[in-house]
Amino acid sequence: MDIKRHIIIKLESALKSLGIDAGQIILERPKDESHGDISTNAAMMYAKKENKNPREFAQSVIEKLFVPDEYVTKVTIAGPGFINFFISDNYYKVKLKEIISSSFLYGRLETNKGKTANIEWVSANPTGPLHAGHGRHISLGKAIANLLEWSGYKVTREYYYNNAGQQMESLAKSVYARYRQIFEPDYQFPSDGYAGEYIYEIANLLEKEHGDKLIDSDNTIFKQAGENWCFKSIRQTLHRLGITHEVFFNESSLYDSGKINETLDEFKKRSLSYEKDGAVWLKTSELIKDKKDAEDKVIVKATGEPTYRMPDMAYHIDKIKRGYNLIVDVFGSDHGDTYREVLAGVQGLGYDTSKIKVIIHQMVTFVQEGKPVKMSKRSDNVYYLDDLLDDVGVDVAQFFFVMRSANTHLEFDVELAREQSEKNPVFYLQYAHARICGILRNANEAFPDYKNSANVNYSLLNNAEEISLLKILSVFPDVVASACSAYEPHKIITYLNEVAENYHKFYHNHRVINADEKELSYARLKLCEASKTVLKNGFDIIGISAPERM
């Protein structure tokens, strides 16, 4: 039974009887429990169109709803015309059975069943190990990919691999300089080089394999050695975080296949590009119509080297041609303007960019002992992501990076992350799950037949804390739907905190295992099972483990 669908059908029928063919009806969970379980602004919306008083119109709607019924016990009007529905406790007890029977599938949606999605994220250049600042990007993408799968999408996880450009040349020069210094300690290190300890490691590996035979070699072997070492490091870190990409798309393939030149030719044919000062410019000032100060951008330098916008446009065209129903890009705030230019170019060539969703996340600051932890890959004053994982653990890092909205600045409190108690927001939730697991283990000893019991009297769950917990557990699928549609996995964490809070209230106020009240104990144990299921499923989405003992 879908209570929201039940209410929408009633509202549509009531509005139709008032001569209104209803469009989309929005239902929400009121923040104030005194306002019921479900609320809608439908009366206010349609009263405005009908030029009627909203509260009076809301009353007219209520009179046509035919309530109370089996599931709705009461309907009231609040504020300027909100219609509030109070749901029967029996509905939530029926919902409890659904959670128990669905188990690990509870909360999984079929909204996007049969559809495909591609999410491209991380995509760090192989010029060094991942630093801790990459963590927010990485963890956010991981959670969004999980959310998409929970909504029904078949998801392809993709890494855009860029092993070209000036940064790779700097890497090659850096490795060569450290290699040369093994034999000539005074050999000058390049001012724009990468000063990390890992460069010494790469150089030492080359010396061990080749001795001094590479001193007169060009940069190619040093670039390749640096790239191989760095990318291996990146993949190992991602593996620690439980991330596996199905596709590694190499930027160089866009050049080798001729797709860069094809795209350039299309811009020229459509008169969307022109030459000036030896460079090729894209008419972004014309393509971006919603930005008055949009300027034309160089897509090929006077040197003949394309700017990053050019391969990015060819790459997105390639992804569109692969036929995904949804294409998601996760970028840092430094891409806030440039992605619009890229999409404008793609759209200018006649491609539908409406299926492309760009997630921009703000930067993260690490604070330790009240002071920010600085990082610079070139100076080697770096807090690497592996260091952070060693320091606080994979679950804590994943959770902290996801627990705030992507569009807000994140301050990562390293000291709090190290805290091994319920002060740590990750452990607060995981302790709740482990506690339930402990109760269920004890139940197996107290009631050996509990697991095989077919008839549980759910009607015994009548206390306020029991009903409140039932209500919060029942909305998990709605929370998943909301988080997925907004690409906001932090909403799952906010919700799980509500679950844990309500569970703790229930647990502290009511004895779960009581030999003198076996029937009630069975019902409460089922409530514990459902709580465990919801916590575990929520953990799966945000990408952390669900420990059974802590």
Short mmCIF file of C-alpha atoms in Angstrom, two decimals, residues 68-350:
data_model
loop_
_atom_site.label_atom_id
_atom_site.label_comp_id
_atom_site.label_asym_id
_atom_site.label_seq_id
_atom_site.Cartn_x
_atom_site.Cartn_y
_atom_site.Cartn_z
CA PRO A 68 -11.76 9.31 7.47
CA ASP A 69 -11.16 5.90 5.92
CA GLU A 70 -9.05 2.82 6.61
CA TYR A 71 -5.77 4.75 6.32
CA VAL A 72 -6.55 8.44 6.90
CA THR A 73 -7.94 9.25 10.35
CA LYS A 74 -8.24 13.02 10.08
CA VAL A 75 -7.69 15.96 7.69
CA THR A 76 -7.12 19.55 8.81
CA ILE A 77 -6.34 22.95 7.32
CA ALA A 78 -3.29 24.89 8.46
CA GLY A 79 -1.88 28.32 7.72
CA PRO A 80 -2.95 29.93 4.45
CA GLY A 81 -4.49 26.71 3.14
CA PHE A 82 -2.26 23.68 3.62
CA ILE A 83 -4.21 20.43 3.80
CA ASN A 84 -2.77 18.08 6.42
CA PHE A 85 -3.45 14.33 6.56
CA PHE A 86 -3.18 12.23 9.72
CA ILE A 87 -2.41 8.60 8.92
CA SER A 88 -3.73 5.60 10.83
CA ASP A 89 -1.24 3.80 13.09
CA ASN A 90 -2.40 0.56 11.48
CA TYR A 91 -0.98 1.71 8.15
CA TYR A 92 2.49 1.96 9.68
CA LYS A 93 2.17 -1.51 11.17
CA VAL A 94 1.36 -2.85 7.71
CA LYS A 95 4.39 -0.94 6.45
CA LEU A 96 6.53 -2.68 9.07
CA LYS A 97 5.66 -6.04 7.52
CA GLU A 98 6.73 -4.68 4.14
CA ILE A 99 10.12 -3.57 5.50
CA ILE A 100 10.70 -6.98 7.09
CA SER A 101 9.77 -8.87 3.90
CA SER A 102 11.69 -6.54 1.55
CA SER A 103 14.85 -6.58 3.70
CA PHE A 104 17.89 -5.41 1.66
CA LEU A 105 15.58 -4.35 -1.18
CA TYR A 106 13.61 -1.91 0.98
CA GLY A 107 14.09 1.58 -0.39
CA ARG A 108 15.14 0.42 -3.85
CA LEU A 109 13.05 2.15 -6.49
CA GLU A 110 11.96 1.28 -10.00
CA THR A 111 11.60 4.91 -11.05
CA ASN A 112 14.48 4.61 -13.52
CA LYS A 113 14.31 0.89 -14.21
CA GLY A 114 15.48 0.09 -17.74
CA LYS A 115 17.45 3.34 -17.98
CA THR A 116 21.22 3.79 -18.15
CA ALA A 117 23.37 6.40 -16.45
CA ASN A 118 27.02 7.34 -16.81
CA ILE A 119 28.80 9.12 -13.98
CA GLU A 120 32.29 10.49 -14.60
CA TRP A 121 34.27 11.61 -11.60
CA VAL A 122 37.70 11.64 -9.93
CA SER A 123 39.52 11.97 -13.29
CA ALA A 124 42.63 13.34 -11.56
CA ASN A 125 45.69 13.78 -13.77
CA PRO A 126 48.33 11.10 -13.07
CA THR A 127 50.91 13.56 -11.74
CA GLY A 128 50.96 12.36 -8.13
CA PRO A 129 49.03 10.51 -5.44
CA LEU A 130 45.53 11.74 -4.62
CA HIS A 131 45.61 14.43 -1.95
CA ALA A 132 43.04 14.69 0.82
CA GLY A 133 41.27 17.54 -0.98
CA HIS A 134 40.29 15.08 -3.71
CA GLY A 135 38.36 13.14 -1.08
CA ARG A 136 35.19 15.20 -1.24
CA HIS A 137 34.97 14.83 -5.00
CA ILE A 138 35.68 11.10 -4.82
CA SER A 139 33.31 10.28 -1.96
CA LEU A 140 30.52 12.44 -3.36
CA GLY A 141 30.70 10.71 -6.74
CA LYS A 142 30.72 7.29 -5.07
CA ALA A 143 27.55 8.08 -3.12
CA ILE A 144 25.77 9.64 -6.11
CA ALA A 145 26.55 6.55 -8.21
CA ASN A 146 25.02 4.39 -5.46
CA LEU A 147 21.95 6.64 -5.32
CA LEU A 148 21.44 6.33 -9.06
CA GLU A 149 21.54 2.55 -8.79
CA TRP A 150 19.02 2.61 -5.93
CA SER A 151 16.64 4.58 -8.14
CA GLY A 152 16.81 1.89 -10.83
CA TYR A 153 19.52 3.09 -13.21
CA LYS A 154 22.11 0.72 -14.62
CA VAL A 155 25.19 2.80 -13.82
CA THR A 156 28.51 3.02 -15.66
CA ARG A 157 31.29 4.53 -13.56
CA GLU A 158 33.84 6.35 -15.71
CA TYR A 159 37.25 7.96 -15.23
CA TYR A 160 38.44 10.53 -17.79
CA TYR A 161 42.15 9.90 -18.07
CA ASN A 162 44.32 12.85 -19.12
CA ASN A 163 47.95 11.94 -19.69
CA ALA A 164 48.85 14.88 -21.90
CA GLY A 165 49.63 18.56 -21.49
CA GLN A 166 52.06 20.75 -19.58
CA GLN A 167 51.48 19.06 -16.22
CA MET A 168 52.67 15.74 -17.60
CA GLU A 169 55.74 17.45 -19.07
CA SER A 170 56.48 18.91 -15.63
CA LEU A 171 56.17 15.42 -14.16
CA ALA A 172 58.62 14.04 -16.72
CA LYS A 173 61.15 16.82 -16.00
CA SER A 174 60.77 16.24 -12.27
CA VAL A 175 61.43 12.50 -12.53
CA TYR A 176 64.40 13.11 -14.83
CA ALA A 177 65.90 15.68 -12.44
CA ARG A 178 65.65 13.32 -9.44
CA TYR A 179 67.07 10.50 -11.54
CA ARG A 180 69.96 12.69 -12.67
CA GLN A 181 70.62 13.80 -9.08
CA ILE A 182 71.34 10.18 -8.12
CA PHE A 183 74.52 10.55 -10.18
CA GLU A 184 74.95 14.33 -10.03
CA PRO A 185 73.63 15.61 -6.67
CA ASP A 186 73.98 19.25 -7.75
CA TYR A 187 71.82 18.85 -10.86
CA GLN A 188 69.21 21.63 -10.79
CA PHE A 189 65.60 20.71 -10.08
CA PRO A 190 63.04 22.56 -12.29
CA SER A 191 61.26 25.48 -10.62
CA ASP A 192 57.86 24.19 -11.82
CA GLY A 193 58.61 20.59 -10.87
CA TYR A 194 56.80 18.27 -8.46
CA ALA A 195 58.81 18.14 -5.24
CA GLY A 196 57.05 15.18 -3.61
CA GLU A 197 58.88 12.25 -2.08
CA TYR A 198 57.16 10.00 -4.62
CA ILE A 199 59.32 11.53 -7.39
CA TYR A 200 62.41 10.15 -5.63
CA GLU A 201 60.74 6.75 -5.50
CA ILE A 202 60.03 6.75 -9.26
CA ALA A 203 63.58 7.90 -10.02
CA ASN A 204 65.07 5.18 -7.79
CA LEU A 205 63.01 2.52 -9.56
CA LEU A 206 64.40 3.70 -12.90
CA GLU A 207 67.96 3.70 -11.56
CA LYS A 208 67.52 0.21 -10.14
CA GLU A 209 66.31 -1.10 -13.51
CA HIS A 210 68.50 0.89 -15.91
CA GLY A 211 71.44 2.22 -13.93
CA ASP A 212 72.83 5.40 -15.53
CA LYS A 213 71.86 4.41 -19.09
CA LEU A 214 68.93 6.90 -19.20
CA ILE A 215 70.92 10.09 -18.57
CA ASP A 216 70.84 11.05 -22.26
CA SER A 217 67.30 9.82 -22.88
CA ASP A 218 64.45 12.17 -23.81
CA ASN A 219 61.49 12.81 -21.52
CA THR A 220 59.35 9.98 -22.92
CA ILE A 221 60.56 7.20 -20.62
CA PHE A 222 60.44 9.50 -17.55
CA LYS A 223 56.94 10.66 -18.41
CA GLN A 224 55.75 7.08 -18.85
CA ALA A 225 57.39 5.90 -15.63
CA GLY A 226 55.85 8.80 -13.72
CA GLU A 227 52.43 8.24 -15.23
CA ASN A 228 52.46 4.51 -14.49
CA TRP A 229 53.52 4.99 -10.89
CA CYS A 230 51.02 7.79 -10.23
CA PHE A 231 48.07 6.07 -11.82
CA LYS A 232 48.80 2.85 -9.96
CA SER A 233 48.82 4.89 -6.74
CA ILE A 234 45.50 6.56 -7.66
CA ARG A 235 43.80 3.24 -8.41
CA GLN A 236 45.06 1.69 -5.18
CA THR A 237 43.60 4.59 -3.17
CA LEU A 238 40.27 4.30 -5.00
CA HIS A 239 40.28 0.57 -4.28
CA ARG A 240 40.66 1.33 -0.57
CA LEU A 241 37.51 3.43 -0.83
CA GLY A 242 35.65 0.61 -2.55
CA ILE A 243 35.53 2.38 -5.92
CA THR A 244 35.87 0.55 -9.22
CA HIS A 245 35.47 2.32 -12.56
CA GLU A 246 34.18 0.27 -15.48
CA VAL A 247 35.54 2.71 -18.06
CA PHE A 248 38.85 4.58 -18.22
CA PHE A 249 38.51 6.99 -21.12
CA ASN A 250 41.85 8.29 -22.35
CA GLU A 251 41.86 11.85 -23.66
CA SER A 252 44.49 10.92 -26.24
CA SER A 253 41.94 8.64 -27.96
CA LEU A 254 40.01 11.75 -29.00
CA TYR A 255 43.05 12.88 -30.98
CA ASP A 256 43.96 9.43 -32.32
CA SER A 257 40.41 8.80 -33.57
CA GLY A 258 40.16 12.21 -35.25
CA LYS A 259 37.22 13.30 -33.06
CA ILE A 260 38.94 16.57 -32.13
CA ASN A 261 39.35 17.54 -35.79
CA GLU A 262 35.80 16.40 -36.60
CA THR A 263 34.43 18.66 -33.88
CA LEU A 264 36.55 21.59 -35.04
CA ASP A 265 35.33 21.08 -38.61
CA GLU A 266 31.70 21.08 -37.42
CA PHE A 267 32.18 24.38 -35.58
CA LYS A 268 33.65 25.88 -38.75
CA LYS A 269 30.84 24.55 -40.97
CA ARG A 270 28.22 26.03 -38.65
CA SER A 271 30.08 29.36 -38.47
CA LEU A 272 30.46 28.95 -34.72
CA SER A 273 34.22 29.46 -34.75
CA TYR A 274 36.66 31.95 -36.26
CA GLU A 275 40.38 32.68 -36.37
CA LYS A 276 42.00 35.63 -34.64
CA ASP A 277 45.65 36.25 -33.75
CA GLY A 278 46.51 32.81 -35.07
CA ALA A 279 44.14 31.07 -32.66
CA VAL A 280 40.71 29.47 -33.16
CA TRP A 281 37.91 31.02 -31.10
CA LEU A 282 34.48 29.62 -30.28
CA LYS A 283 31.53 32.04 -30.39
CA THR A 284 30.54 31.36 -26.79
CA SER A 285 29.18 34.90 -26.49
CA GLU A 286 26.46 33.82 -28.94
CA LEU A 287 26.01 30.28 -27.65
CA ILE A 288 25.54 31.22 -23.97
CA LYS A 289 22.40 33.28 -24.27
CA ASP A 290 21.58 33.55 -20.55
CA LYS A 291 24.83 35.29 -19.63
CA LYS A 292 25.19 38.86 -20.89
CA ASP A 293 28.93 39.07 -20.15
CA ALA A 294 29.79 35.78 -21.88
CA GLU A 295 32.96 36.09 -23.94
CA ASP A 296 34.28 34.11 -26.87
CA LYS A 297 36.84 31.51 -25.82
CA VAL A 298 39.98 30.14 -27.45
CA ILE A 299 39.61 26.47 -28.35
CA VAL A 300 42.90 26.13 -30.28
CA LYS A 301 45.94 28.20 -29.29
CA ALA A 302 48.13 29.97 -31.81
CA THR A 303 50.66 27.18 -31.18
CA GLY A 304 48.15 24.67 -32.60
CA GLU A 305 47.47 23.09 -29.19
CA PRO A 306 43.78 22.77 -28.29
CA THR A 307 42.69 24.26 -24.97
CA TYR A 308 41.00 21.90 -22.48
CA ARG A 309 37.55 23.02 -23.68
CA MET A 310 38.09 21.38 -27.05
CA PRO A 311 38.66 17.77 -25.93
CA ASP A 312 35.99 18.21 -23.23
CA MET A 313 33.43 19.03 -25.91
CA ALA A 314 34.48 16.10 -28.10
CA TYR A 315 34.39 13.85 -25.03
CA HIS A 316 30.84 14.84 -24.09
CA ILE A 317 29.68 14.33 -27.66
CA ASP A 318 31.18 10.84 -27.48
CA LYS A 319 29.26 10.12 -24.26
CA ILE A 320 26.00 11.40 -25.74
CA LYS A 321 26.46 9.15 -28.76
CA ARG A 322 26.82 6.14 -26.47
CA GLY A 323 23.10 6.50 -25.72
CA TYR A 324 22.92 6.98 -21.96
CA ASN A 325 19.64 8.26 -20.53
CA LEU A 326 21.60 10.32 -17.99
CA ILE A 327 25.16 11.65 -17.97
CA VAL A 328 26.50 12.98 -14.67
CA ASP A 329 29.72 14.98 -14.25
CA VAL A 330 31.11 15.74 -10.80
CA PHE A 331 33.37 18.81 -10.75
CA GLY A 332 35.00 21.08 -8.21
CA SER A 333 34.04 24.74 -7.88
CA ASP A 334 36.89 25.78 -10.20
CA HIS A 335 34.79 24.37 -13.08
CA GLY A 336 31.79 26.53 -12.21
CA ASP A 337 31.94 28.63 -15.39
CA THR A 338 33.88 26.47 -17.82
CA TYR A 339 31.41 23.58 -17.92
CA ARG A 340 28.74 25.98 -19.22
CA GLU A 341 31.04 26.88 -22.11
CA VAL A 342 31.64 23.22 -22.88
CA LEU A 343 27.93 22.37 -22.86
CA ALA A 344 27.13 25.43 -24.94
CA GLY A 345 29.55 24.22 -27.60
CA VAL A 346 28.06 20.73 -27.56
CA GLN A 347 24.54 22.13 -27.82
CA GLY A 348 25.65 24.43 -30.64
CA LEU A 349 26.50 21.35 -32.67
CA GLY A 350 22.92 20.12 -32.32
#
